[in-house]
Coordinates of C-alpha atoms in Angstrom, one line a residue:
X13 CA -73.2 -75.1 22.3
X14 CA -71.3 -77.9 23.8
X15 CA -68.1 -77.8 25.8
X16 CA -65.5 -80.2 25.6
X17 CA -62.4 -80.0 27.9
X18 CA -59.4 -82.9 27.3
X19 CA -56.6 -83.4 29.2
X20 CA -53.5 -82.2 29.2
X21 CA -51.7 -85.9 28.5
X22 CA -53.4 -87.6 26.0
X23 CA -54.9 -85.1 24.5
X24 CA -55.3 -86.2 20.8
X25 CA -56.5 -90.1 21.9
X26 CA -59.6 -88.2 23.7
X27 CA -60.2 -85.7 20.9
X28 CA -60.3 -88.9 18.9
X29 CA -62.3 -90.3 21.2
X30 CA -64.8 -87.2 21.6
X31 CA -65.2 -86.7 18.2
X32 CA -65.6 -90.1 17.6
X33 CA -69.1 -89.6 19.7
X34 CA -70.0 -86.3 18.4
X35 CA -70.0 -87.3 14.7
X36 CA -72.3 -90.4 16.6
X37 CA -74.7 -87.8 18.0
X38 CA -74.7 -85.5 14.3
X39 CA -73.4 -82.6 16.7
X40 CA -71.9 -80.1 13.9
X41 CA -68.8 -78.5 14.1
X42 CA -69.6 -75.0 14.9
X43 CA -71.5 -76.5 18.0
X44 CA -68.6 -77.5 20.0
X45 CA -66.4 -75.9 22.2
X46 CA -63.0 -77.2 22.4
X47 CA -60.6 -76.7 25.2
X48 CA -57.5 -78.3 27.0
X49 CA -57.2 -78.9 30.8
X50 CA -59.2 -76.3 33.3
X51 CA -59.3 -73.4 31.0
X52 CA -61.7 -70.8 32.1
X53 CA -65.4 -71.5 30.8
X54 CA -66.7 -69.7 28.0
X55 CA -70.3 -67.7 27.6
X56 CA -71.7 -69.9 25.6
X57 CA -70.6 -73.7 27.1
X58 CA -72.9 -75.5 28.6
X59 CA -75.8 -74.7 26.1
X60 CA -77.4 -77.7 24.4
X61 CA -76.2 -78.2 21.0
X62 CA -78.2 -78.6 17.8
X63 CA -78.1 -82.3 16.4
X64 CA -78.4 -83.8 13.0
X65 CA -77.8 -87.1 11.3
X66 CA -75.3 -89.2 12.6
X67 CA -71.9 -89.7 11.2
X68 CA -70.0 -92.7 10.9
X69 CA -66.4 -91.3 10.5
X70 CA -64.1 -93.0 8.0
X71 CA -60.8 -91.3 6.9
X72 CA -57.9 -92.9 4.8
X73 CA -55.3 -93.6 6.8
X74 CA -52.8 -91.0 5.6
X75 CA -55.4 -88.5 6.4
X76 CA -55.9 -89.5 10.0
X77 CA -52.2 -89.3 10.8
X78 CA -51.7 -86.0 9.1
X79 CA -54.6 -84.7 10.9
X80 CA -53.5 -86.3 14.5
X81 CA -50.3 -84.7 13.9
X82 CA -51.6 -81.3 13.2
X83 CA -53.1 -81.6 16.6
X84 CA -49.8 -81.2 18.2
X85 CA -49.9 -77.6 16.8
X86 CA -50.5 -75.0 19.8
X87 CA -53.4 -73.2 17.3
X88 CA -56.1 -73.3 20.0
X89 CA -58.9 -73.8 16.7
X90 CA -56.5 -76.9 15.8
X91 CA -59.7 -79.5 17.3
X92 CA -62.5 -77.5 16.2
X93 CA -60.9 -77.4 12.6
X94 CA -60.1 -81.0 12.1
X95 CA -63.3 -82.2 13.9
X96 CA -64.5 -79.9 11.0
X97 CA -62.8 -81.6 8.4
X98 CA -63.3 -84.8 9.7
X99 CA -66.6 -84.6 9.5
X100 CA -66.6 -83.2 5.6
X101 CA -63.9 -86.0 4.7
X102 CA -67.0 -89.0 5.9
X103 CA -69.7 -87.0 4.7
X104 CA -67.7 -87.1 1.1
X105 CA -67.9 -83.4 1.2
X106 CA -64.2 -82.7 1.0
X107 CA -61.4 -84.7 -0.7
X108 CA -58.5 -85.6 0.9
X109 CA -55.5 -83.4 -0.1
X110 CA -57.3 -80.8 -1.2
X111 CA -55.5 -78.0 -0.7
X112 CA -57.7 -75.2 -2.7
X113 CA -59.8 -75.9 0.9
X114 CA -58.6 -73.6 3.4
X115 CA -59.5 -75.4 6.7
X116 CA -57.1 -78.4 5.0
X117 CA -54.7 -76.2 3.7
X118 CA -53.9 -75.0 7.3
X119 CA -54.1 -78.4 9.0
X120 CA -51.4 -79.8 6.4
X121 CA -49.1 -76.4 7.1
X122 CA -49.9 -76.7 10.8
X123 CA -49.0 -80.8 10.6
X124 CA -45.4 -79.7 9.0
X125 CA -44.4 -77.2 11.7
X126 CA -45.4 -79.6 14.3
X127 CA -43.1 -82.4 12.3
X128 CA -40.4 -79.9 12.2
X129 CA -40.7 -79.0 15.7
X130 CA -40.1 -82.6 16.8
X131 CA -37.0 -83.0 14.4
X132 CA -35.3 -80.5 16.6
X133 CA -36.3 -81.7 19.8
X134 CA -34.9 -84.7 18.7
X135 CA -31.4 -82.8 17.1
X136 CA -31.1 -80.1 20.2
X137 CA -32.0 -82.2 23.7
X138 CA -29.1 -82.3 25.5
X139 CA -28.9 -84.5 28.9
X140 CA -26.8 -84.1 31.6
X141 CA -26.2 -87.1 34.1
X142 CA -28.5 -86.7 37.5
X143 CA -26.7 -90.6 38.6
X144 CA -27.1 -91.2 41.7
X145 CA -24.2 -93.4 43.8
X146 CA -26.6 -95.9 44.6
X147 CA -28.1 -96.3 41.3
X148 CA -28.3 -99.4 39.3
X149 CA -29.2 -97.7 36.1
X150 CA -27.5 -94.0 34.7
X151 CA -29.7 -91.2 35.2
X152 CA -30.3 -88.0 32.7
X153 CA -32.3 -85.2 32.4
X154 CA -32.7 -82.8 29.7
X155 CA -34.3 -79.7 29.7
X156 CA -35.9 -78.2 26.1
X157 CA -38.6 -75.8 25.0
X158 CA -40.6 -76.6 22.3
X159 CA -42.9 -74.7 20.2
X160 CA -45.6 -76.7 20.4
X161 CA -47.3 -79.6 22.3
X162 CA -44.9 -82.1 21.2
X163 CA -43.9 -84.1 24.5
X164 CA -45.8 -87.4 24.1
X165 CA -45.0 -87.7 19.8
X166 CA -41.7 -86.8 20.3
X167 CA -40.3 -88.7 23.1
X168 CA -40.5 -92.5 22.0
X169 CA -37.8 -91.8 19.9
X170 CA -35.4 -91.5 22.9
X171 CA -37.0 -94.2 24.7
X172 CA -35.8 -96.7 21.6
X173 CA -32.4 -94.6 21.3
X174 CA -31.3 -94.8 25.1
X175 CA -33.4 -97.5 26.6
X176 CA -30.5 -98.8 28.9
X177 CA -30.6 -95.7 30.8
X178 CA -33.4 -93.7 32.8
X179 CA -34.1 -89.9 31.6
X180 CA -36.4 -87.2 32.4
X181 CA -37.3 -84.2 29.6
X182 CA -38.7 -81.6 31.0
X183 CA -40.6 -79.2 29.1
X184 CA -43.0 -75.7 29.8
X185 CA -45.8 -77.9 29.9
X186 CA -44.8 -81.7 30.2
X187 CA -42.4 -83.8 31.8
X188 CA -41.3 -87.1 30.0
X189 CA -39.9 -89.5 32.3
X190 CA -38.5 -92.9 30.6
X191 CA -37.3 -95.4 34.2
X192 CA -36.9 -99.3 33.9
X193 CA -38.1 -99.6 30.6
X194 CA -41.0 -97.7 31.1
X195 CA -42.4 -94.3 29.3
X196 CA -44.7 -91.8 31.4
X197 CA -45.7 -88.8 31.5
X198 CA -46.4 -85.8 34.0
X199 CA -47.4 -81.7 33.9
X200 CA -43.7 -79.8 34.6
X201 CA -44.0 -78.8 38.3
X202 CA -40.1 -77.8 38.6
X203 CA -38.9 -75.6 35.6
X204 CA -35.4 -75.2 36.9
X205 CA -32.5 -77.3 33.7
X206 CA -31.0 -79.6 35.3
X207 CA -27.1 -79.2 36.6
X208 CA -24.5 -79.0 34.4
X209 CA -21.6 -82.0 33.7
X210 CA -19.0 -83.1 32.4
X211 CA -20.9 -83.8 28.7
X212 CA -21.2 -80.0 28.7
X213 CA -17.5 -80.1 27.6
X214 CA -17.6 -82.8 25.8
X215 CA -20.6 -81.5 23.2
X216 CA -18.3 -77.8 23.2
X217 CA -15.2 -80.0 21.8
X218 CA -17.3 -82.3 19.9
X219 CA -19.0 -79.1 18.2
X220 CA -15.6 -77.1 17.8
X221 CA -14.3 -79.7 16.2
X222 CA -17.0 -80.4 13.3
X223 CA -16.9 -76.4 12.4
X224 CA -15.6 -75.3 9.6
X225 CA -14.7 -71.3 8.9
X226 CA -14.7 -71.7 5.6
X227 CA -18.0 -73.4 5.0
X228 CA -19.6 -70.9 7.0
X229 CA -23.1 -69.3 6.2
X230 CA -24.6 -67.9 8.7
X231 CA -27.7 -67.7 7.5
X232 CA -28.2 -71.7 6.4
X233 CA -26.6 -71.9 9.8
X234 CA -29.0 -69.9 12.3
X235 CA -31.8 -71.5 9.9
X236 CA -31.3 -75.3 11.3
X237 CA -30.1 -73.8 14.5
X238 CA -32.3 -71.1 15.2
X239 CA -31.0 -68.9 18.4
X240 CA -34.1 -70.0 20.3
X241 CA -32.7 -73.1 21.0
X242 CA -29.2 -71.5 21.6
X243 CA -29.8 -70.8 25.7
X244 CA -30.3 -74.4 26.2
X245 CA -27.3 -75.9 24.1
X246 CA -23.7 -75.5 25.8
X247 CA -22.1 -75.5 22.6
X248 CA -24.2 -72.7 21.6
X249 CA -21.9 -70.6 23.9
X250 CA -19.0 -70.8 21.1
X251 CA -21.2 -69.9 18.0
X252 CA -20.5 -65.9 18.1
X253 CA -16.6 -65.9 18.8
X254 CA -16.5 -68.8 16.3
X255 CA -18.7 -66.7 13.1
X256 CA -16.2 -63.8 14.3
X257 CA -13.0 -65.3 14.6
X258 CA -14.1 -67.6 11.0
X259 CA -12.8 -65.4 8.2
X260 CA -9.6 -65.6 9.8
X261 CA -9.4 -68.7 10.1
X262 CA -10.3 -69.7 6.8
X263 CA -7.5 -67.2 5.8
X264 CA -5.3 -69.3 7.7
X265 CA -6.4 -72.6 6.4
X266 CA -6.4 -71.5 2.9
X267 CA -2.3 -70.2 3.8
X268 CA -1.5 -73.0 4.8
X269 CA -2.8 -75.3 2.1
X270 CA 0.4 -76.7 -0.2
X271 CA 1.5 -74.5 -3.1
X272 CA 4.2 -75.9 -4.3
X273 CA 6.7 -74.5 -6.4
X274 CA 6.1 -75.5 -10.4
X275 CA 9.2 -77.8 -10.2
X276 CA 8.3 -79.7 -7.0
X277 CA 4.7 -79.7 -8.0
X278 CA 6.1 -81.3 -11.1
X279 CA 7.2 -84.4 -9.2
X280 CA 4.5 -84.7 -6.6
X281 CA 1.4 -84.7 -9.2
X282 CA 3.0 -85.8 -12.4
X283 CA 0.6 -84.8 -15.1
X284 CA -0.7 -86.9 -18.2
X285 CA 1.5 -86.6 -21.0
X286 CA -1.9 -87.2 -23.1
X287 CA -4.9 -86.0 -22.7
X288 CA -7.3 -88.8 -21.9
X289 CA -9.8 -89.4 -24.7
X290 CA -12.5 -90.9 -22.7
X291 CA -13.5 -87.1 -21.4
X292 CA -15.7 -85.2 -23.8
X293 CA -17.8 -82.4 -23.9
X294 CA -20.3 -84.0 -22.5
X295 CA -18.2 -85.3 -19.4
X296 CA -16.4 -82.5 -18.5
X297 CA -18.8 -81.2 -16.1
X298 CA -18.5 -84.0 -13.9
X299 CA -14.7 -84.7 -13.9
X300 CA -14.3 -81.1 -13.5
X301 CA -16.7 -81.4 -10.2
X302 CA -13.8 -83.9 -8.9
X303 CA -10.7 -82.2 -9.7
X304 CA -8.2 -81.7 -7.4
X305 CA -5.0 -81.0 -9.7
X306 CA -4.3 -77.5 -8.1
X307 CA -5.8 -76.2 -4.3
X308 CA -8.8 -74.2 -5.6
X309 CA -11.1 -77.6 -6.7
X310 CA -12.3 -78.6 -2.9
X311 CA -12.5 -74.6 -1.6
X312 CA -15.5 -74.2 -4.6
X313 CA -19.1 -75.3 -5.0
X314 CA -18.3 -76.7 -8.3
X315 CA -16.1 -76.5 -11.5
X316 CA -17.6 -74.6 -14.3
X317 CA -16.7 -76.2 -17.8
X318 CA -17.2 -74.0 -21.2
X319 CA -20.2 -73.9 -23.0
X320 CA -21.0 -73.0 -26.5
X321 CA -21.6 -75.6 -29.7
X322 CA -19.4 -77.9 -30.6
X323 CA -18.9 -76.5 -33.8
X324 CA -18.3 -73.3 -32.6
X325 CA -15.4 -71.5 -34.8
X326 CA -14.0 -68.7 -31.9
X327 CA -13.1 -69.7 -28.5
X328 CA -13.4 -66.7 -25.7
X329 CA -11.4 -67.6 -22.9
X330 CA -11.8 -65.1 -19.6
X331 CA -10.1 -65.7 -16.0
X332 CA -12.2 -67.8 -13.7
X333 CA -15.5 -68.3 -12.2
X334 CA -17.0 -65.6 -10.2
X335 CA -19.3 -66.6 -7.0
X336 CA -22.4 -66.5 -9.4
X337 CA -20.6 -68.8 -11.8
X338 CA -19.5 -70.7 -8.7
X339 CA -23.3 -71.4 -7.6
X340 CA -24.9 -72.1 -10.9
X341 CA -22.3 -73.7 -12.8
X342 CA -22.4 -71.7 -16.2
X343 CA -19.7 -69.1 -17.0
X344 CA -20.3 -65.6 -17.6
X345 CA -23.7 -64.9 -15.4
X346 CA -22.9 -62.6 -13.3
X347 CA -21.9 -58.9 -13.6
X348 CA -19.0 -59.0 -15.6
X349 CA -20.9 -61.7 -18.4
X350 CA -23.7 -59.2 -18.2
X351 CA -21.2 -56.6 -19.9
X352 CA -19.6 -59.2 -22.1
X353 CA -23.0 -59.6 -23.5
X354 CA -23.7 -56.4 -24.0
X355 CA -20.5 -55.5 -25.3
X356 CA -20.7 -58.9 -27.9
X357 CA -24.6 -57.7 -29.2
X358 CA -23.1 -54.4 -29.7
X359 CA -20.1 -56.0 -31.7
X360 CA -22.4 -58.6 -33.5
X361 CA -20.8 -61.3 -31.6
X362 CA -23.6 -63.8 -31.1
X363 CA -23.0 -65.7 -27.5
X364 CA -24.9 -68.8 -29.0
X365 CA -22.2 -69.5 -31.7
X366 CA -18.9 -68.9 -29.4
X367 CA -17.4 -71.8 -27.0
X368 CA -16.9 -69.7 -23.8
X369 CA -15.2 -70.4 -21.1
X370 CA -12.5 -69.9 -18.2
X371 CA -8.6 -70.6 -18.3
X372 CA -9.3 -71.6 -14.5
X373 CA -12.3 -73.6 -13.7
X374 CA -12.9 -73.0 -10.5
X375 CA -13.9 -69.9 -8.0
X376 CA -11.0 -69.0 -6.0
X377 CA -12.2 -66.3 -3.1
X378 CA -11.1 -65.4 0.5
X379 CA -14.0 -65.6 2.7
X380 CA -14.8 -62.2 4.1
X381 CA -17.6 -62.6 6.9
X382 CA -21.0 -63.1 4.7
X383 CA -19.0 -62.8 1.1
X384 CA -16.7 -64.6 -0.5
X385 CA -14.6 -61.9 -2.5
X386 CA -12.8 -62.6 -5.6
X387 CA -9.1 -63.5 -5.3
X388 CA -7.4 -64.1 -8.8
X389 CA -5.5 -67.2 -9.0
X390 CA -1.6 -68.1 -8.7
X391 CA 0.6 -69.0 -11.4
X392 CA 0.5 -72.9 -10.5
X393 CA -3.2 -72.6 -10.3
X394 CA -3.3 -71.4 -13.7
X395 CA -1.0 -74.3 -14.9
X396 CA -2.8 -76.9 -13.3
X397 CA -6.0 -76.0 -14.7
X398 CA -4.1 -75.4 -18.2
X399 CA -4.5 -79.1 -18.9
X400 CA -8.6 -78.5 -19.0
X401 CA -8.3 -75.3 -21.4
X402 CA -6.0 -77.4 -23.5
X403 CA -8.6 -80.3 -23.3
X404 CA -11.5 -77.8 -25.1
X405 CA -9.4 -76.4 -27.4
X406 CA -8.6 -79.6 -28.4
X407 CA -12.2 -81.0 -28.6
X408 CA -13.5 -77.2 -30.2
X409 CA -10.4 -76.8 -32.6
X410 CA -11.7 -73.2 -32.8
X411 CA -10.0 -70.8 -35.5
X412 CA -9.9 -68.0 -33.6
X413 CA -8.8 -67.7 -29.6
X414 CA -9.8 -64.5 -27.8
X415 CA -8.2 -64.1 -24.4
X416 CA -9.9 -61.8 -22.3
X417 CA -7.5 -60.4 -19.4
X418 CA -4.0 -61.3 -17.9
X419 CA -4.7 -64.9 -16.6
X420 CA -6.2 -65.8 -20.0
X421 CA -3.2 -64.3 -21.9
X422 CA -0.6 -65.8 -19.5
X423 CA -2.5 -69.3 -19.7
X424 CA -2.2 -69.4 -23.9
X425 CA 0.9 -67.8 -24.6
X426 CA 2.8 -68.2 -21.3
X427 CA 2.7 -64.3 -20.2
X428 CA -0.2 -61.7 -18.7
X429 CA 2.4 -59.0 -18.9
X430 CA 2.1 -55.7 -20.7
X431 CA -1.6 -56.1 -21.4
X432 CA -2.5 -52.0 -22.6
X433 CA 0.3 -52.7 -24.8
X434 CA -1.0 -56.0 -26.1
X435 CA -4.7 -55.2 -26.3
X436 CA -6.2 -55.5 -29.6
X437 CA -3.5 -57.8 -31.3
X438 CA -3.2 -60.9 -32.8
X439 CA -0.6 -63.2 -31.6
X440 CA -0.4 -66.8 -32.3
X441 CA -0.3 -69.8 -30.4
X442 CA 2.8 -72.5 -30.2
X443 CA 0.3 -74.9 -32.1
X444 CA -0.5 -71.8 -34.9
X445 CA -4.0 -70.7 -33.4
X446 CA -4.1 -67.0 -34.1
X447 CA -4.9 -65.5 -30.2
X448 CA -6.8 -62.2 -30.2
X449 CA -5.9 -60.1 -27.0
X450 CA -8.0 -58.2 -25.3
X451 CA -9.3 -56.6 -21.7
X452 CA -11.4 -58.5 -19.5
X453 CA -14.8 -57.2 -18.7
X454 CA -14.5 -57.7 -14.9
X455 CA -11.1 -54.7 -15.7
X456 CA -13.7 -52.5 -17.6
X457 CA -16.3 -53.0 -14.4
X458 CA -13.5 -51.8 -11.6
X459 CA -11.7 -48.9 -13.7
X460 CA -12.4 -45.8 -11.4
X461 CA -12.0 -43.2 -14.0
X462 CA -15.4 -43.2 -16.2
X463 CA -13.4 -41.9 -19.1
X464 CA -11.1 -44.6 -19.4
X465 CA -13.4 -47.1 -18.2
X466 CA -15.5 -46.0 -22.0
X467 CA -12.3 -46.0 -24.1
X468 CA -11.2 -49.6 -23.2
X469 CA -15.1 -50.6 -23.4
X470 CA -14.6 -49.2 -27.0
X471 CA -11.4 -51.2 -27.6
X472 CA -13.3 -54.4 -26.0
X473 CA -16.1 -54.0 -28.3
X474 CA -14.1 -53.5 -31.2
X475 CA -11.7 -56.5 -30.0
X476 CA -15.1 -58.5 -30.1
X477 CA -15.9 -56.9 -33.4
X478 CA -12.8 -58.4 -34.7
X479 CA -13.7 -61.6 -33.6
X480 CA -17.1 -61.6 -34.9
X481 CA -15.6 -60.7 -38.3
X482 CA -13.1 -64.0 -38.2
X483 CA -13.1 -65.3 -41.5
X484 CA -14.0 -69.2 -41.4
X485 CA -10.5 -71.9 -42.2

């Protein structure tokens, strides 16, 4: 068994090196030892190590960076497995990329973490100026904690990014020090972060700034800032009072955004008096993604059009989007389109034949830590998106509208009121398009009282019933 003991800087040019004269020498993998710096000797090192053919090693070069790369990981088998799989690679007894190999497999999954761990190195460093009054140059230091043994592959990038300063990075392990153009690099003696300065306030304001409540997911959030990283960030400091103080603020924001009154409204976004014909079926989706005739367009993920043939002969029209809807763009998805499924196979109302769709286009919701709850939309948000519904049932020319709910009912025929009362009937449209009325399944989910909530799923099913009975103009 051989022992082999690199340094602590420059550790993957002498395991290149080393292996370099192993392969030379036909020493085989499971003959080596592999260790970094003065780590304690093991049992076995020291004993002479079996020989066979020499090697001549010759990699393609995406596989020697991938595999120097993955020698940043802190796995202490990371040497012995790519001297391992460098040896395979020359021999021709393992492909390149193979991942079905599990040495390989690991060393590519190892070679990501380690690019990952540099990619926040290089997002959360934060330097605080050590300049001295005598200086010529501005001094930094920064003080970060990576997950692996990243120091050396990591730091050019701030020698390019600041090189008309000097810095030090401290780390656990190494120190990067970057003076008069110069990069070097030391073993951390002193482990205290360096002083804090004026930039401390400067990243707090530049971060408080940038943050908005109601984009806030924590989750995606703690994700590319994980809290590991939070001791060492001053900003950091604000995260928790700003996640709890978010839905309130988003409240606020959404408050405050302009709602005018339908006859100012009027005058400040003057409508089309014609519906443009460039927009088709095909297009909505798009120009529905960059609508901004009413408040609720830049609060959503996306506008969700209607879908359904062309030809289809019965429009179903329901309220809005729900967060589902919201996040895949197709109407009727979530729980409430799961019952209006149902309810439409029980009635012999096949979903494939129907244009289906929303009398507002967009998700509307109040932001309530984690969730985004459902919040039904105003009476100028209804007319503004109007000019959509009126848009499909122009392109559909359906014989038959159902309107499922108050906001549907108020959008066609000007009124949600007295809905019970209205359920079931036939009323027709200002341009003669006979309007079926009926609940909306999102009512029948919420009812509270399990009888009632069966008898208007009855008169829902039967509403549908109706519809699926239309007879065709």
């Amino acid at each position: 068994m051989e022992e082999v003991i690199l340094p602590h800087i420059g550790t993957v040019a002498a395991w290149r090196e080393t292996a370099r004269g192993l392969a030379a020498r036909g020493v085989p993998a499971e003959a080596v030892l592999w260790r970094v710096g003065d780590a304690a000797p093991d049992l076995f090192g020291g004993m002479s190590a079996p020989q066979a053919a020499p090697v001549t090693l010759t990699l393609p070069r995406a596989a020697l960076a991938e595999i120097e790369c993955g020698l940043h990981h802190s796995d202490p088998e990371r040497f012995a497995r790519a001297y391992d799989i460098v040896l395979r690679l020359s021999r021709g007894d393992l492909r390149w990329g193979d991942r079905e190999d599990p040495a390989l497999h690991r060393l590519i999954a190892q070679a990501k973490h380690v690019r990952r761990d540099i990619h926040k190195m290089h997002a959360f460093v934060r330097f605080r100026e050590i300049t001295a009054e005598s200086a010529n140059r501005r001094a930094f230091a920064a003080w970060f904690e990576p997950d692996h043994p990243i120091v050396e592959p990591a730091t050019p990038f701030f020698a390019k990014r600041f090189g008309d300063m000097d810095w030090v990075i401290a780390t656990p392990s190494l120190t990067a020090r970057f003076e008069a153009g110069q990069l070097s690099y030391s073993e951390t003696e002193d482990r205290s972060p360096p002083p804090e300065d004026a930039t401390e306030e400067l990243w707090r304001t530049y971060f408080t700034h940038i943050f908005n409540p109601a984009r806030l997911m924590v989750k995606a959030m703690t994700s590319e800032m994980p809290r590991k990283y939070w001791k060492n960030l001053p900003e950091a400091q604000l995260i928790p009072e700003m996640i709890r103080q978010a839905p309130a603020r988003a409240r606020a924001m959404q408050d405050a955004m302009p709602t005018p009154k339908a006859p100012l409204a009027d005058r400040l976004r003057p409508a089309p008096k014609e519906l443009p014909s460039e927009i088709t079926l095909a297009t909505m989706k798009p120009a529905l993604d960059a609508c901004r005739r009413c408040a609720i367009g830049p609060c959503a993920t996306q506008g969700v059009a209607g879908e359904g043939p062309a030809s289809a002969r019965v429009m179903v029209v329901g309220e809005q989007p729900g967060e589902q809807e919201d996040l895949k763009g197709r109407p009727f998805i979530g729980p409430a389109g799961q019952l209006f499924d149902h309810c439409a196979r029980a009635a012999g109302l096949d979903r494939e034949r129907i244009w289906l769709t929303n009398a507002v286009k967009h998700f509307k919701f109040t932001p309530r830590g984690k969730q985004r709850l459902h919040q039904a939309p105003n009476a100028g948000e209804v007319k503004a998106c109007r000019w959509w519904l009126d848009l499909e049932r122009r392109l559909i020319k359906p014989d038959l509208v159902v309107a499922m709910g108050a906001t549907a009912a108020a959008s066609l025929t000007g009124t949600g009121k007295g809905l019970v009362e209205r359920a079931g009937q036939i009323e027709t449209l200002p341009d003669g398009t006979p309007c079926l009325i009926t609940y909306h399944p999102a009512h029948l989910l919420r009812l509270p009282d399990p009888q009632l909530a069966q008898a208007r799923q009855a008169a829902f099913t039967a509403s549908l019933r109706r519809a699926a009975d239309w007879p065709l103009a």
